[in-house]
Short mmCIF file of C-alpha atoms in Angstrom, two decimals:
data_model
loop_
_atom_site.label_atom_id
_atom_site.label_comp_id
_atom_site.label_asym_id
_atom_site.label_seq_id
_atom_site.Cartn_x
_atom_site.Cartn_y
_atom_site.Cartn_z
CA MET W 168 89.01 151.26 132.52
CA SER W 169 89.91 147.60 131.92
CA ASP W 170 91.15 146.54 128.48
CA THR W 171 89.58 143.11 128.96
CA PRO W 172 86.65 142.61 126.57
CA PHE W 173 83.23 142.05 128.07
CA GLN W 174 82.39 138.34 128.32
CA PRO W 175 78.59 138.02 128.62
CA LEU W 176 78.53 134.28 129.45
CA ASP W 177 81.20 134.61 132.15
CA PHE W 178 79.44 137.68 133.50
CA ALA W 179 76.12 135.81 133.71
CA GLN W 180 77.71 132.77 135.36
CA ASN W 181 79.37 135.00 137.92
CA LEU W 182 76.05 136.70 138.71
CA VAL W 183 74.42 133.33 139.38
CA VAL W 184 77.25 132.13 141.61
CA ARG W 185 77.46 135.43 143.50
CA GLY W 186 73.70 135.32 144.03
CA LEU W 187 73.88 131.81 145.48
CA ILE W 188 76.76 132.81 147.75
CA ARG W 189 74.91 135.88 149.03
CA VAL W 190 71.78 133.86 149.76
CA GLY W 191 73.86 131.21 151.50
CA LEU W 192 75.65 133.74 153.70
CA LEU W 193 72.29 134.95 155.02
CA LEU W 194 71.67 131.53 156.57
CA PRO W 195 73.20 129.98 159.70
CA TYR W 196 76.47 128.19 158.96
CA ARG W 197 75.10 124.68 159.52
CA TRP W 198 72.34 125.35 156.97
CA ARG W 199 74.30 127.20 154.31
CA VAL W 200 77.00 124.57 153.89
CA PRO W 201 74.69 121.61 153.10
CA LEU W 202 72.43 123.90 151.04
CA LEU W 203 75.21 124.87 148.63
CA GLY W 204 76.28 121.25 148.50
CA ALA W 205 72.77 120.22 147.49
CA ILE W 206 72.52 122.97 144.86
CA LEU W 207 75.76 121.97 143.15
CA ARG W 208 74.91 118.29 143.49
CA GLY W 209 71.53 119.04 141.91
CA PRO W 210 70.54 121.69 139.36
CA ILE W 211 73.81 123.60 138.98
CA GLY W 212 75.81 120.42 138.56
CA TRP W 213 73.56 119.29 135.73
CA ILE W 214 73.27 122.68 134.00
CA ALA W 215 76.99 123.47 134.15
CA GLY W 216 77.93 120.00 132.90
CA TYR W 217 79.89 119.15 136.05
CA ARG W 218 77.95 115.96 136.73
CA ARG W 219 78.50 114.63 133.24
CA ARG W 220 82.22 115.39 133.44
CA ALA W 221 82.54 113.73 136.85
CA GLU W 222 80.73 110.61 135.66
CA LEU W 223 82.86 110.40 132.51
CA ASN W 224 86.05 110.67 134.58
CA LEU W 225 84.83 107.97 136.94
CA LYS W 226 83.93 105.68 134.04
CA ARG W 227 87.40 106.21 132.61
CA ILE W 228 89.13 105.27 135.86
CA TRP W 229 86.77 102.58 137.18
CA PRO W 230 84.88 101.17 134.17
CA GLU W 231 84.08 97.93 136.01
CA MET W 232 82.44 99.77 138.89
CA PRO W 233 78.62 99.58 138.92
CA LEU W 234 76.99 102.64 137.36
CA SER W 235 75.01 103.34 140.54
CA GLN W 236 78.23 103.49 142.57
CA ARG W 237 79.91 105.84 140.09
CA ARG W 238 76.87 108.11 140.18
CA SER W 239 76.94 108.11 143.98
CA ILE W 240 80.61 109.15 144.00
CA ALA W 241 79.88 111.90 141.46
CA SER W 242 77.08 113.20 143.71
CA GLN W 243 79.38 113.20 146.73
CA SER W 244 82.07 115.02 144.77
CA LEU W 245 79.66 117.75 143.60
CA ASP W 246 78.26 118.07 147.11
CA ASN W 247 81.77 118.51 148.50
CA ALA W 248 82.58 121.13 145.85
CA GLY W 249 79.48 123.15 146.75
CA ARG W 250 80.22 122.94 150.46
CA THR W 251 83.83 123.98 149.83
CA LEU W 252 82.73 127.01 147.85
CA ILE W 253 80.51 128.47 150.56
CA GLU W 254 82.94 127.50 153.34
CA ASN W 255 85.65 129.54 151.67
CA TYR W 256 83.35 132.57 151.55
CA SER W 257 82.31 132.13 155.20
CA THR W 258 85.65 133.46 156.36
CA ALA W 259 84.99 134.31 160.02
CA ASP W 260 82.83 131.25 160.74
CA PHE W 261 85.12 128.90 158.87
CA LEU W 262 88.31 130.17 160.52
CA ALA W 263 86.72 129.93 163.97
CA ARG W 264 85.67 126.32 163.41
CA GLN W 265 89.03 125.17 162.05
CA SER W 266 90.99 126.85 164.85
CA HIS W 267 89.93 123.99 167.14
CA ILE W 268 91.31 121.24 164.92
CA VAL W 269 94.42 119.42 166.16
CA PRO W 270 96.54 118.38 163.16
CA HIS W 271 98.00 114.89 163.12
CA GLY W 272 100.80 113.02 161.39
CA PRO W 273 104.61 113.08 161.23
CA GLY W 274 104.53 116.24 159.14
CA VAL W 275 103.34 118.23 162.16
CA GLU W 276 106.68 117.79 163.93
CA ALA W 277 108.60 118.36 160.69
CA LEU W 278 106.74 121.63 160.10
CA ALA W 279 107.41 122.87 163.63
CA LYS W 280 111.10 121.98 163.32
CA ALA W 281 111.45 123.81 160.00
CA LYS W 282 109.75 126.89 161.43
CA ALA W 283 112.06 126.88 164.47
CA GLU W 284 115.08 126.65 162.17
CA GLY W 285 113.81 129.30 159.77
CA ARG W 286 113.64 126.89 156.83
CA ALA W 287 111.15 127.04 153.99
CA VAL W 288 108.31 124.52 153.71
CA ILE W 289 106.07 123.72 150.76
CA LEU W 290 102.79 122.13 151.83
CA VAL W 291 101.29 120.18 148.94
CA SER W 292 97.77 118.86 148.51
CA GLY W 293 95.13 118.24 145.87
CA HIS W 294 91.53 119.32 145.38
CA PHE W 295 90.43 116.89 148.06
CA GLY W 296 88.10 117.65 150.97
CA ASN W 297 88.79 121.34 151.57
CA TYR W 298 92.47 122.15 151.80
CA GLU W 299 91.65 125.60 153.22
CA ALA W 300 90.52 123.86 156.42
CA ALA W 301 94.09 122.68 156.93
CA ARG W 302 95.51 126.08 156.08
CA ALA W 303 93.10 127.74 158.54
CA CYS W 304 93.98 125.19 161.22
CA LEU W 305 97.70 125.92 160.86
CA VAL W 306 97.21 129.69 160.67
CA ALA W 307 95.40 129.48 164.01
CA ARG W 308 98.58 127.92 165.41
CA GLY W 309 100.73 130.85 164.38
CA TYR W 310 101.93 129.78 160.94
CA ILE W 311 101.95 132.35 158.15
CA ILE W 312 101.19 130.37 155.01
CA GLY W 313 101.30 131.82 151.55
CA GLY W 314 99.36 130.35 148.67
CA LEU W 315 100.16 129.83 145.01
CA TYR W 316 96.99 129.65 142.93
CA ARG W 317 95.90 129.26 139.33
CA PRO W 318 93.70 132.20 138.28
CA MET W 319 90.24 131.07 137.19
CA SER W 320 89.24 131.39 133.55
CA ASN W 321 86.20 133.46 134.59
CA SER W 322 87.84 136.79 135.43
CA TYR W 323 84.67 138.17 137.06
CA PHE W 324 84.55 135.29 139.53
CA ASN W 325 88.32 135.22 139.99
CA ALA W 326 88.41 138.83 141.22
CA HIS W 327 86.35 138.17 144.34
CA TYR W 328 87.55 134.59 144.89
CA VAL W 329 91.12 135.87 145.29
CA GLN W 330 89.89 138.17 148.05
CA THR W 331 88.45 135.19 149.94
CA MET W 332 91.80 133.37 149.79
CA GLN W 333 93.64 136.43 151.07
CA ALA W 334 91.32 136.54 154.07
CA PHE W 335 92.72 133.23 155.36
CA GLY W 336 96.03 134.83 156.26
CA GLY W 337 99.36 134.90 154.47
CA PRO W 338 100.22 136.27 151.03
CA ILE W 339 98.89 134.64 147.87
CA PHE W 340 100.53 134.61 144.47
CA PRO W 341 99.10 133.82 141.01
CA GLN W 342 100.80 131.12 138.96
CA GLY W 343 102.93 132.50 136.16
CA ARG W 344 105.41 135.32 135.87
CA ALA W 345 103.29 137.79 137.83
CA GLY W 346 103.49 135.77 141.02
CA THR W 347 106.99 134.33 140.66
CA THR W 348 108.90 137.18 142.25
CA GLY W 349 106.66 137.23 145.31
CA PHE W 350 106.62 133.55 146.13
CA VAL W 351 110.35 133.14 145.48
CA LYS W 352 111.05 135.95 147.93
CA HIS W 353 108.66 134.31 150.40
CA LEU W 354 110.48 130.96 150.18
CA LYS W 355 113.93 132.52 150.37
CA ALA W 356 112.90 134.13 153.63
CA GLY W 357 112.05 130.71 155.08
CA GLY W 358 108.33 131.09 154.44
CA LEU W 359 105.60 128.50 154.14
CA LEU W 360 103.75 127.99 150.88
CA VAL W 361 100.71 125.92 149.89
CA LEU W 362 100.53 124.34 146.42
CA LEU W 363 97.87 122.18 144.78
CA PHE W 364 99.35 119.94 142.12
CA ASP W 365 96.48 117.85 140.75
CA GLN W 366 95.30 119.90 137.79
CA ARG W 367 96.34 119.28 134.20
CA ALA W 368 99.58 121.22 133.74
CA GLY W 369 103.21 120.83 132.77
CA ARG W 370 104.72 118.48 130.21
CA ASP W 371 105.43 115.40 132.29
CA HIS W 372 102.97 112.51 132.47
CA ILE W 373 102.59 110.62 135.75
CA GLU W 374 100.16 107.77 136.18
CA PHE W 375 97.29 108.82 138.46
CA LEU W 376 94.61 106.27 139.33
CA GLY W 377 95.86 104.05 136.54
CA GLU W 378 95.84 106.67 133.75
CA PRO W 379 98.69 108.94 132.60
CA ALA W 380 98.00 112.54 133.61
CA ARG W 381 99.96 115.67 132.75
CA THR W 382 101.46 116.83 136.03
CA ALA W 383 103.55 119.90 136.85
CA LEU W 384 106.79 119.24 138.75
CA SER W 385 106.84 122.79 140.17
CA ALA W 386 106.44 121.93 143.86
CA ALA W 387 109.36 119.48 143.83
CA GLU W 388 111.52 121.80 141.74
CA LEU W 389 110.94 124.65 144.19
CA ALA W 390 111.65 122.39 147.17
CA LEU W 391 114.98 121.33 145.69
CA ARG W 392 115.95 124.83 144.62
CA TYR W 393 115.24 126.45 147.98
CA LYS W 394 116.03 123.45 150.22
CA ALA W 395 112.45 123.37 151.47
CA ASP W 396 110.64 120.48 153.10
CA LEU W 397 107.93 119.08 150.83
CA ILE W 398 105.03 117.95 153.03
CA PRO W 399 101.82 116.36 151.71
CA PHE W 400 98.76 117.46 153.69
CA TYR W 401 95.02 116.78 153.61
CA ALA W 402 91.84 118.09 155.18
CA THR W 403 89.29 115.27 155.04
CA ARG W 404 85.61 116.08 155.45
CA GLN W 405 83.90 114.13 158.21
CA ALA W 406 80.53 112.36 158.22
CA ASP W 407 78.69 115.41 159.62
CA GLY W 408 79.59 117.29 156.43
CA VAL W 409 81.00 120.39 158.16
CA SER W 410 84.01 119.27 160.21
CA PHE W 411 87.44 118.00 159.16
CA THR W 412 90.46 116.04 160.21
CA VAL W 413 93.84 117.48 159.19
CA ASP W 414 96.76 115.20 158.40
CA LEU W 415 100.35 116.18 157.58
CA GLU W 416 102.36 113.30 156.15
CA ALA W 417 106.10 112.83 156.43
CA PRO W 418 108.17 115.09 154.16
CA ILE W 419 108.95 113.67 150.71
CA PRO W 420 112.69 112.86 150.57
CA HIS W 421 114.64 115.05 148.17
CA SER W 422 115.63 113.19 145.00
CA THR W 423 114.57 114.28 141.49
CA PRO W 424 111.55 116.45 140.63
CA LEU W 425 109.91 113.55 138.77
CA GLN W 426 110.43 111.02 141.56
CA MET W 427 109.26 113.45 144.25
CA THR W 428 106.15 114.39 142.27
CA THR W 429 105.42 110.71 141.66
CA GLU W 430 105.50 110.15 145.43
CA LEU W 431 103.15 113.11 145.90
CA THR W 432 100.84 111.55 143.32
CA ARG W 433 100.84 108.19 145.12
CA SER W 434 100.01 109.99 148.37
CA LEU W 435 97.00 111.75 146.84
CA GLU W 436 95.98 108.59 145.01
CA ALA W 437 95.72 106.72 148.33
CA ARG W 438 93.49 109.44 149.77
CA VAL W 439 91.22 109.41 146.72
CA LYS W 440 90.87 105.64 146.80
CA ALA W 441 89.96 105.78 150.50
CA ASN W 442 87.45 108.64 150.06
CA PRO W 443 86.65 108.95 146.33
CA GLY W 444 83.71 111.31 146.88
CA GLN W 445 86.01 113.96 148.35
CA TRP W 446 88.10 114.49 145.23
CA PHE W 447 87.04 117.03 142.58
CA TRP W 448 86.13 114.67 139.74
CA ILE W 449 84.82 117.69 137.84
CA HIS W 450 88.37 118.64 136.80
CA ARG W 451 89.57 117.84 133.28
CA ARG W 452 92.37 115.76 134.74
CA TRP W 453 92.81 113.36 131.83
CA ARG W 454 92.54 114.00 128.10
#
């Protein structure tokens, strides 16, 4: 029996989300993805407070932007989050669709070269589009890509969400001491690892979209320690709402953890400015 105390609110929230996912998975793929987007953009986004948080973040970053435009971006962001959720639970369908994507960018050649030489690579992205589309695309091309993830605060939801990530191929490791041994061993063996770096963490502040944001330097520190290429990558959702383009940028030159992470931040910043509705504005990125 678990020693974790029963959390009634988390339990109820998990029941609602699991119910929505189960209903969605009964529908054809092209229906379920926009449906979950609409649900999170609509009632769930309002009830859970996600819309308010997204709009407050947008007002903080772009106060001069017309209110109608900020609200439109918030709607797009919530829609993308809902689509991402059900896509990541549609393992077989999602993997099949992404296997046909041809990745682009100078990082594609760098990744292939590192694999041929048996060198470690850390692929870094943010909560933009759906990064799992890029991971699935590369897995279909023979890459074994591990993932480092932050466990969700809702333990009931986290338990089954971890299983969905494992289904994409490659080992996954939780952030913190529990996962350290595994991912270090993976990197030492010349493995590939995915990291998302755009949540509030660490002690260093790096300006992101004009506002200082606490940013962990972990990806750069690991790259320096294990002589790994640090490659920014993005899966950008297309106009049809269900397909993606995958871009791998040139590796970040090794320098200092702060400088490398600043360059990663500028890379993500450019993507967000180009497609603001694809970033997860619901995160508590600034405080």
